[in-house]
mmCIF file of C-alpha atoms in Angstrom:
data_model
loop_
_atom_site.group_PDB
_atom_site.id
_atom_site.type_symbol
_atom_site.label_atom_id
_atom_site.label_comp_id
_atom_site.label_asym_id
_atom_site.label_seq_id
_atom_site.Cartn_x
_atom_site.Cartn_y
_atom_site.Cartn_z
ATOM 1 C CA MET A 1 34.692 77.310 158.886
ATOM 2 C CA HIS A 2 38.466 77.707 158.780
ATOM 3 C CA PRO A 3 40.029 81.174 159.081
ATOM 4 C CA LEU A 4 41.032 82.903 155.873
ATOM 5 C CA ILE A 5 44.610 83.280 157.144
ATOM 6 C CA HIS A 6 45.980 80.774 159.630
ATOM 7 C CA ILE A 7 49.579 81.089 160.845
ATOM 8 C CA THR A 8 51.141 78.726 163.371
ATOM 9 C CA GLY A 9 54.679 78.786 164.755
ATOM 10 C CA LEU A 10 56.022 81.183 162.112
ATOM 11 C CA CYS A 11 59.777 81.712 162.408
ATOM 12 C CA LYS A 12 61.900 83.907 160.175
ATOM 13 C CA SER A 13 65.620 84.665 160.309
ATOM 14 C CA TYR A 14 68.063 86.761 158.330
ATOM 15 C CA GLY A 15 71.233 84.761 158.788
ATOM 16 C CA ALA A 16 71.892 84.518 162.523
ATOM 17 C CA ILE A 17 69.307 87.192 163.374
ATOM 18 C CA GLN A 18 65.851 85.818 164.171
ATOM 19 C CA VAL A 19 63.151 88.392 163.405
ATOM 20 C CA LEU A 20 59.978 86.318 163.981
ATOM 21 C CA HIS A 21 59.723 83.978 166.952
ATOM 22 C CA GLY A 22 56.918 81.440 166.609
ATOM 23 C CA ILE A 23 54.057 83.720 165.538
ATOM 24 C CA ASP A 24 50.499 82.343 165.813
ATOM 25 C CA LEU A 25 47.782 84.379 164.092
ATOM 26 C CA SER A 26 44.381 83.754 162.521
ATOM 27 C CA VAL A 27 42.311 86.208 160.481
ATOM 28 C CA LYS A 28 38.657 85.572 159.650
ATOM 29 C CA ALA A 29 36.993 86.545 156.375
ATOM 30 C CA GLY A 30 35.803 90.149 156.572
ATOM 31 C CA GLU A 31 38.021 90.976 159.547
ATOM 32 C CA VAL A 32 40.237 94.072 159.694
ATOM 33 C CA VAL A 33 43.405 93.396 161.686
ATOM 34 C CA VAL A 34 45.797 96.279 162.358
ATOM 35 C CA VAL A 35 49.372 95.464 163.370
ATOM 36 C CA ILE A 36 51.330 98.099 165.275
ATOM 37 C CA GLY A 37 54.659 98.201 167.045
ATOM 38 C CA PRO A 38 58.073 99.870 167.036
ATOM 39 C CA SER A 39 60.337 99.843 163.988
ATOM 40 C CA GLY A 40 62.158 96.534 163.679
ATOM 41 C CA SER A 41 59.502 94.580 165.566
ATOM 42 C CA GLY A 42 58.805 92.262 162.612
ATOM 43 C CA LYS A 43 55.446 93.728 161.503
ATOM 44 C CA SER A 44 56.257 94.103 157.813
ATOM 45 C CA THR A 45 58.172 90.818 157.737
ATOM 46 C CA LEU A 46 55.107 89.054 159.140
ATOM 47 C CA ILE A 47 52.743 90.226 156.417
ATOM 48 C CA ARG A 48 55.340 89.686 153.680
ATOM 49 C CA CYS A 49 55.533 86.036 154.744
ATOM 50 C CA ILE A 50 51.784 85.676 154.073
ATOM 51 C CA ASN A 51 52.351 85.805 150.302
ATOM 52 C CA LEU A 52 55.962 84.576 150.436
ATOM 53 C CA LEU A 53 57.567 87.867 149.503
ATOM 54 C CA GLU A 54 59.756 86.785 152.420
ATOM 55 C CA GLU A 55 60.794 83.144 152.745
ATOM 56 C CA TYR A 56 60.327 81.766 156.260
ATOM 57 C CA GLN A 57 62.251 78.992 157.983
ATOM 58 C CA GLY A 58 59.688 77.469 160.310
ATOM 59 C CA GLY A 59 55.972 77.167 160.906
ATOM 60 C CA VAL A 60 52.934 76.998 158.638
ATOM 61 C CA VAL A 61 51.083 79.748 156.756
ATOM 62 C CA LEU A 62 47.717 78.878 155.224
ATOM 63 C CA VAL A 63 45.611 81.209 153.049
ATOM 64 C CA ASP A 64 42.095 79.880 152.539
ATOM 65 C CA GLY A 65 43.390 76.431 153.460
ATOM 66 C CA ILE A 66 46.281 76.488 150.953
ATOM 67 C CA ALA A 67 49.845 76.262 152.282
ATOM 68 C CA VAL A 68 51.974 79.275 151.354
ATOM 69 C CA GLN A 69 55.169 77.693 150.073
ATOM 70 C CA ARG A 70 57.249 77.368 146.935
ATOM 71 C CA GLY A 71 55.530 75.229 144.345
ATOM 72 C CA ALA A 72 52.430 74.896 142.234
ATOM 73 C CA GLY A 73 50.045 76.517 144.725
ATOM 74 C CA LEU A 74 51.990 79.749 145.182
ATOM 75 C CA ALA A 75 50.559 81.510 142.122
ATOM 76 C CA GLN A 76 47.044 80.707 143.336
ATOM 77 C CA VAL A 77 47.783 82.112 146.798
ATOM 78 C CA ARG A 78 49.298 85.283 145.349
ATOM 79 C CA ALA A 79 46.247 85.767 143.122
ATOM 80 C CA GLU A 80 44.103 85.702 146.277
ATOM 81 C CA VAL A 81 46.314 88.019 148.346
ATOM 82 C CA GLY A 82 46.502 91.669 147.288
ATOM 83 C CA MET A 83 49.379 93.831 148.518
ATOM 84 C CA VAL A 84 49.730 97.581 148.910
ATOM 85 C CA PHE A 85 53.266 98.766 149.671
ATOM 86 C CA GLN A 86 54.796 101.897 151.192
ATOM 87 C CA SER A 87 56.104 102.932 147.784
ATOM 88 C CA PHE A 88 53.376 102.685 145.211
ATOM 89 C CA ASN A 89 55.253 100.504 142.689
ATOM 90 C CA LEU A 90 53.133 101.674 139.761
ATOM 91 C CA PHE A 91 54.534 101.147 136.276
ATOM 92 C CA PRO A 92 55.656 104.645 135.207
ATOM 93 C CA HIS A 93 55.231 103.983 131.472
ATOM 94 C CA LEU A 94 51.571 102.908 131.815
ATOM 95 C CA THR A 95 48.555 105.129 132.388
ATOM 96 C CA VAL A 96 46.628 104.857 135.633
ATOM 97 C CA GLN A 97 43.920 102.831 133.873
ATOM 98 C CA ASP A 98 46.462 100.468 132.303
ATOM 99 C CA ASN A 99 48.203 99.961 135.662
ATOM 100 C CA VAL A 100 44.930 98.811 137.213
ATOM 101 C CA ALA A 101 43.882 96.727 134.187
ATOM 102 C CA LEU A 102 47.200 94.902 133.856
ATOM 103 C CA GLY A 103 46.546 92.128 136.409
ATOM 104 C CA PRO A 104 43.119 91.119 135.080
ATOM 105 C CA LEU A 105 44.497 91.266 131.522
ATOM 106 C CA ARG A 106 47.728 89.302 132.063
ATOM 107 C CA VAL A 107 46.959 87.030 135.008
ATOM 108 C CA LYS A 108 43.205 86.456 134.717
ATOM 109 C CA HIS A 109 43.273 86.596 130.908
ATOM 110 C CA LEU A 110 40.234 88.851 130.752
ATOM 111 C CA SER A 111 39.623 90.808 127.555
ATOM 112 C CA LYS A 112 41.004 94.327 127.209
ATOM 113 C CA GLU A 113 37.471 95.702 127.195
ATOM 114 C CA VAL A 114 36.475 93.929 130.426
ATOM 115 C CA SER A 115 39.798 94.747 132.111
ATOM 116 C CA HIS A 116 39.487 98.450 131.303
ATOM 117 C CA ARG A 117 35.849 98.561 132.400
ATOM 118 C CA THR A 118 36.811 96.941 135.713
ATOM 119 C CA ALA A 119 39.675 99.438 136.071
ATOM 120 C CA GLN A 120 37.295 102.366 135.529
ATOM 121 C CA GLU A 121 34.883 101.043 138.160
ATOM 122 C CA LEU A 122 37.670 100.569 140.696
ATOM 123 C CA LEU A 123 39.213 103.956 139.988
ATOM 124 C CA ALA A 124 35.794 105.495 140.639
ATOM 125 C CA ARG A 125 35.632 103.556 143.912
ATOM 126 C CA VAL A 126 38.890 105.148 145.123
ATOM 127 C CA GLY A 127 38.021 108.608 143.775
ATOM 128 C CA MET A 128 40.450 108.501 140.844
ATOM 129 C CA ALA A 129 38.164 108.084 137.798
ATOM 130 C CA ASP A 130 39.051 111.537 136.448
ATOM 131 C CA HIS A 131 42.744 110.623 136.366
ATOM 132 C CA ALA A 132 42.466 107.362 134.399
ATOM 133 C CA HIS A 133 44.516 108.553 131.432
ATOM 134 C CA LYS A 134 47.279 110.270 133.375
ATOM 135 C CA PHE A 135 50.659 108.719 134.102
ATOM 136 C CA PRO A 136 51.842 108.071 137.683
ATOM 137 C CA ALA A 137 54.369 110.934 137.549
ATOM 138 C CA GLN A 138 51.464 113.356 137.054
ATOM 139 C CA LEU A 139 49.855 112.338 140.354
ATOM 140 C CA SER A 140 50.484 113.216 143.989
ATOM 141 C CA GLY A 141 51.690 110.506 146.354
ATOM 142 C CA GLY A 142 48.228 110.117 147.855
ATOM 143 C CA GLN A 143 46.687 109.742 144.410
ATOM 144 C CA GLN A 144 49.286 107.146 143.415
ATOM 145 C CA GLN A 145 48.561 105.142 146.553
ATOM 146 C CA ARG A 146 44.824 105.200 145.812
ATOM 147 C CA VAL A 147 45.619 103.839 142.327
ATOM 148 C CA ALA A 148 47.756 101.147 143.963
ATOM 149 C CA ILE A 149 44.766 100.159 146.112
ATOM 150 C CA ALA A 150 42.555 99.984 143.002
ATOM 151 C CA ARG A 151 45.198 97.810 141.351
ATOM 152 C CA ALA A 152 45.167 95.415 144.326
ATOM 153 C CA LEU A 153 41.353 95.254 144.205
ATOM 154 C CA ALA A 154 41.392 94.493 140.466
ATOM 155 C CA MET A 155 42.489 90.915 141.136
ATOM 156 C CA GLU A 156 39.457 90.389 143.423
ATOM 157 C CA PRO A 157 41.675 89.136 146.246
ATOM 158 C CA LYS A 158 40.292 87.408 149.322
ATOM 159 C CA VAL A 159 42.526 89.546 151.534
ATOM 160 C CA ILE A 160 44.568 92.727 151.062
ATOM 161 C CA LEU A 161 47.802 93.282 152.981
ATOM 162 C CA PHE A 162 48.836 96.896 153.589
ATOM 163 C CA ASP A 163 52.489 97.493 154.484
ATOM 164 C CA GLU A 164 52.606 100.973 156.044
ATOM 165 C CA PRO A 165 50.611 102.435 153.132
ATOM 166 C CA THR A 166 50.792 106.049 154.350
ATOM 167 C CA SER A 167 54.368 106.236 155.667
ATOM 168 C CA ALA A 168 55.821 107.616 152.406
ATOM 169 C CA LEU A 169 53.135 110.305 152.031
ATOM 170 C CA ASP A 170 53.151 113.970 152.905
ATOM 171 C CA PRO A 171 50.994 114.487 156.021
ATOM 172 C CA GLU A 172 48.170 116.255 154.151
ATOM 173 C CA MET A 173 47.780 113.270 151.806
ATOM 174 C CA VAL A 174 47.474 110.628 154.519
ATOM 175 C CA GLY A 175 43.783 111.265 155.159
ATOM 176 C CA GLU A 176 42.656 110.638 151.579
ATOM 177 C CA VAL A 177 44.281 107.184 151.578
ATOM 178 C CA LEU A 178 42.957 106.272 155.047
ATOM 179 C CA ASP A 179 39.449 107.324 153.952
ATOM 180 C CA VAL A 180 39.617 104.869 151.023
ATOM 181 C CA MET A 181 40.879 102.117 153.335
ATOM 182 C CA GLN A 182 38.107 102.827 155.833
ATOM 183 C CA ALA A 183 35.500 102.557 153.062
ATOM 184 C CA LEU A 184 37.005 99.222 151.996
ATOM 185 C CA ALA A 185 36.833 97.941 155.549
ATOM 186 C CA LYS A 186 33.156 98.927 155.811
ATOM 187 C CA SER A 187 32.434 97.081 152.554
ATOM 188 C CA GLY A 188 33.676 93.823 154.060
ATOM 189 C CA VAL A 189 37.146 93.508 152.494
ATOM 190 C CA THR A 190 39.456 91.360 154.644
ATOM 191 C CA MET A 191 42.466 93.497 155.550
ATOM 192 C CA VAL A 192 45.716 93.121 157.459
ATOM 193 C CA VAL A 193 47.243 96.570 157.925
ATOM 194 C CA VAL A 194 50.686 97.451 159.261
ATOM 195 C CA THR A 195 50.543 101.120 160.195
ATOM 196 C CA HIS A 196 51.622 103.846 162.612
ATOM 197 C CA GLU A 197 48.210 105.548 162.259
ATOM 198 C CA MET A 198 46.669 104.998 165.699
ATOM 199 C CA GLY A 199 43.487 106.905 164.856
ATOM 200 C CA PHE A 200 42.848 104.532 161.949
ATOM 201 C CA ALA A 201 43.486 101.519 164.182
ATOM 202 C CA ARG A 202 41.061 102.847 166.788
ATOM 203 C CA ARG A 203 38.315 103.665 164.257
ATOM 204 C CA VAL A 204 38.537 100.837 161.771
ATOM 205 C CA ALA A 205 40.172 97.726 163.256
ATOM 206 C CA ASP A 206 38.232 94.744 164.498
ATOM 207 C CA ARG A 207 41.424 93.709 166.286
ATOM 208 C CA VAL A 208 44.686 95.478 167.072
ATOM 209 C CA ILE A 209 47.893 93.470 167.411
ATOM 210 C CA PHE A 210 50.988 94.852 169.124
ATOM 211 C CA MET A 211 54.311 93.323 168.107
ATOM 212 C CA ASP A 212 57.712 93.804 169.676
ATOM 213 C CA ALA A 213 61.016 91.991 169.053
ATOM 214 C CA GLY A 214 59.437 89.524 166.649
ATOM 215 C CA ARG A 215 56.617 88.407 168.937
ATOM 216 C CA ILE A 216 52.930 89.227 169.378
ATOM 217 C CA VAL A 217 52.832 90.867 172.799
ATOM 218 C CA GLU A 218 49.132 91.694 173.011
ATOM 219 C CA GLN A 219 45.986 91.714 170.887
ATOM 220 C CA ALA A 220 42.475 92.943 171.557
ATOM 221 C CA SER A 221 39.637 94.915 170.031
ATOM 222 C CA PRO A 222 40.415 98.666 169.857
ATOM 223 C CA GLU A 223 38.490 99.859 172.908
ATOM 224 C CA PRO A 224 40.227 97.671 175.504
ATOM 225 C CA PHE A 225 43.514 97.756 173.600
ATOM 226 C CA PHE A 226 43.864 101.542 173.689
ATOM 227 C CA ASN A 227 42.034 102.256 176.942
ATOM 228 C CA ALA A 228 43.230 99.390 179.126
ATOM 229 C CA PRO A 229 46.274 97.603 177.651
ATOM 230 C CA GLN A 230 47.339 94.663 179.800
ATOM 231 C CA GLU A 231 51.043 94.264 179.045
ATOM 232 C CA PRO A 232 53.633 96.723 180.402
ATOM 233 C CA ARG A 233 55.406 96.814 177.006
ATOM 234 C CA THR A 234 52.147 97.765 175.259
ATOM 235 C CA GLN A 235 51.441 100.415 177.873
ATOM 236 C CA ALA A 236 54.890 101.962 177.407
ATOM 237 C CA PHE A 237 54.606 101.967 173.603
ATOM 238 C CA LEU A 238 51.164 103.578 173.564
ATOM 239 C CA LYS A 239 52.188 106.157 176.146
ATOM 240 C CA ALA A 240 55.200 107.138 174.023
ATOM 241 C CA ILE A 241 53.376 107.218 170.689
ATOM 242 C CA LEU A 242 50.119 108.852 171.806
ATOM 243 C CA GLN A 243 51.929 111.758 173.461
ATOM 244 C CA HIS A 244 53.153 112.977 170.054
#
């Protein structure tokens, strides 16, 4: 059975600056992969190439066997790949329920009744059912991010990409979002998560990947990764970050 995400030789440049150098990565269905590394290491660029939010110059990206490239198949890939961003990107003029129902309504062409019922179920799943008729501006950052997760789930994606989903939140709101993500992971959702939250990586990841300077330096399951990293660069990064 082929991996759900299969990346070979991925290269990405901004002008003369190369930010990804021949990345190879596979993610199996149901796997939770956490990507860590210093700022500017290419983590976010890597996951944004998976649904072509960033165009890449070399290599191959396959999602469920479909090449991620401009053309007829791109809409299908994007329907299968959910994305949760740092900033919640909710539509301010729509209620919470309407934000979550919009994708099924517009893209999947489900009825308003079915779309709203699905939205209610997903809002309950992320602990936001009581806020369905509020507008995003009436919510805390943590609540908005939980709505954004429900919105990603509404499309029934095969994988959800998380691009530093807690970095814009006040510290006391981080836990409520990580708890929702942990519950998703336990339910079998395939996830690729870029984060600085080492506790989450240790608890939830099936595999932790360390990136630096546009390359994958090391990857392993959490126990050996955090307790016995092999590469000097990984050791230095973890020593610096875990002291804080």
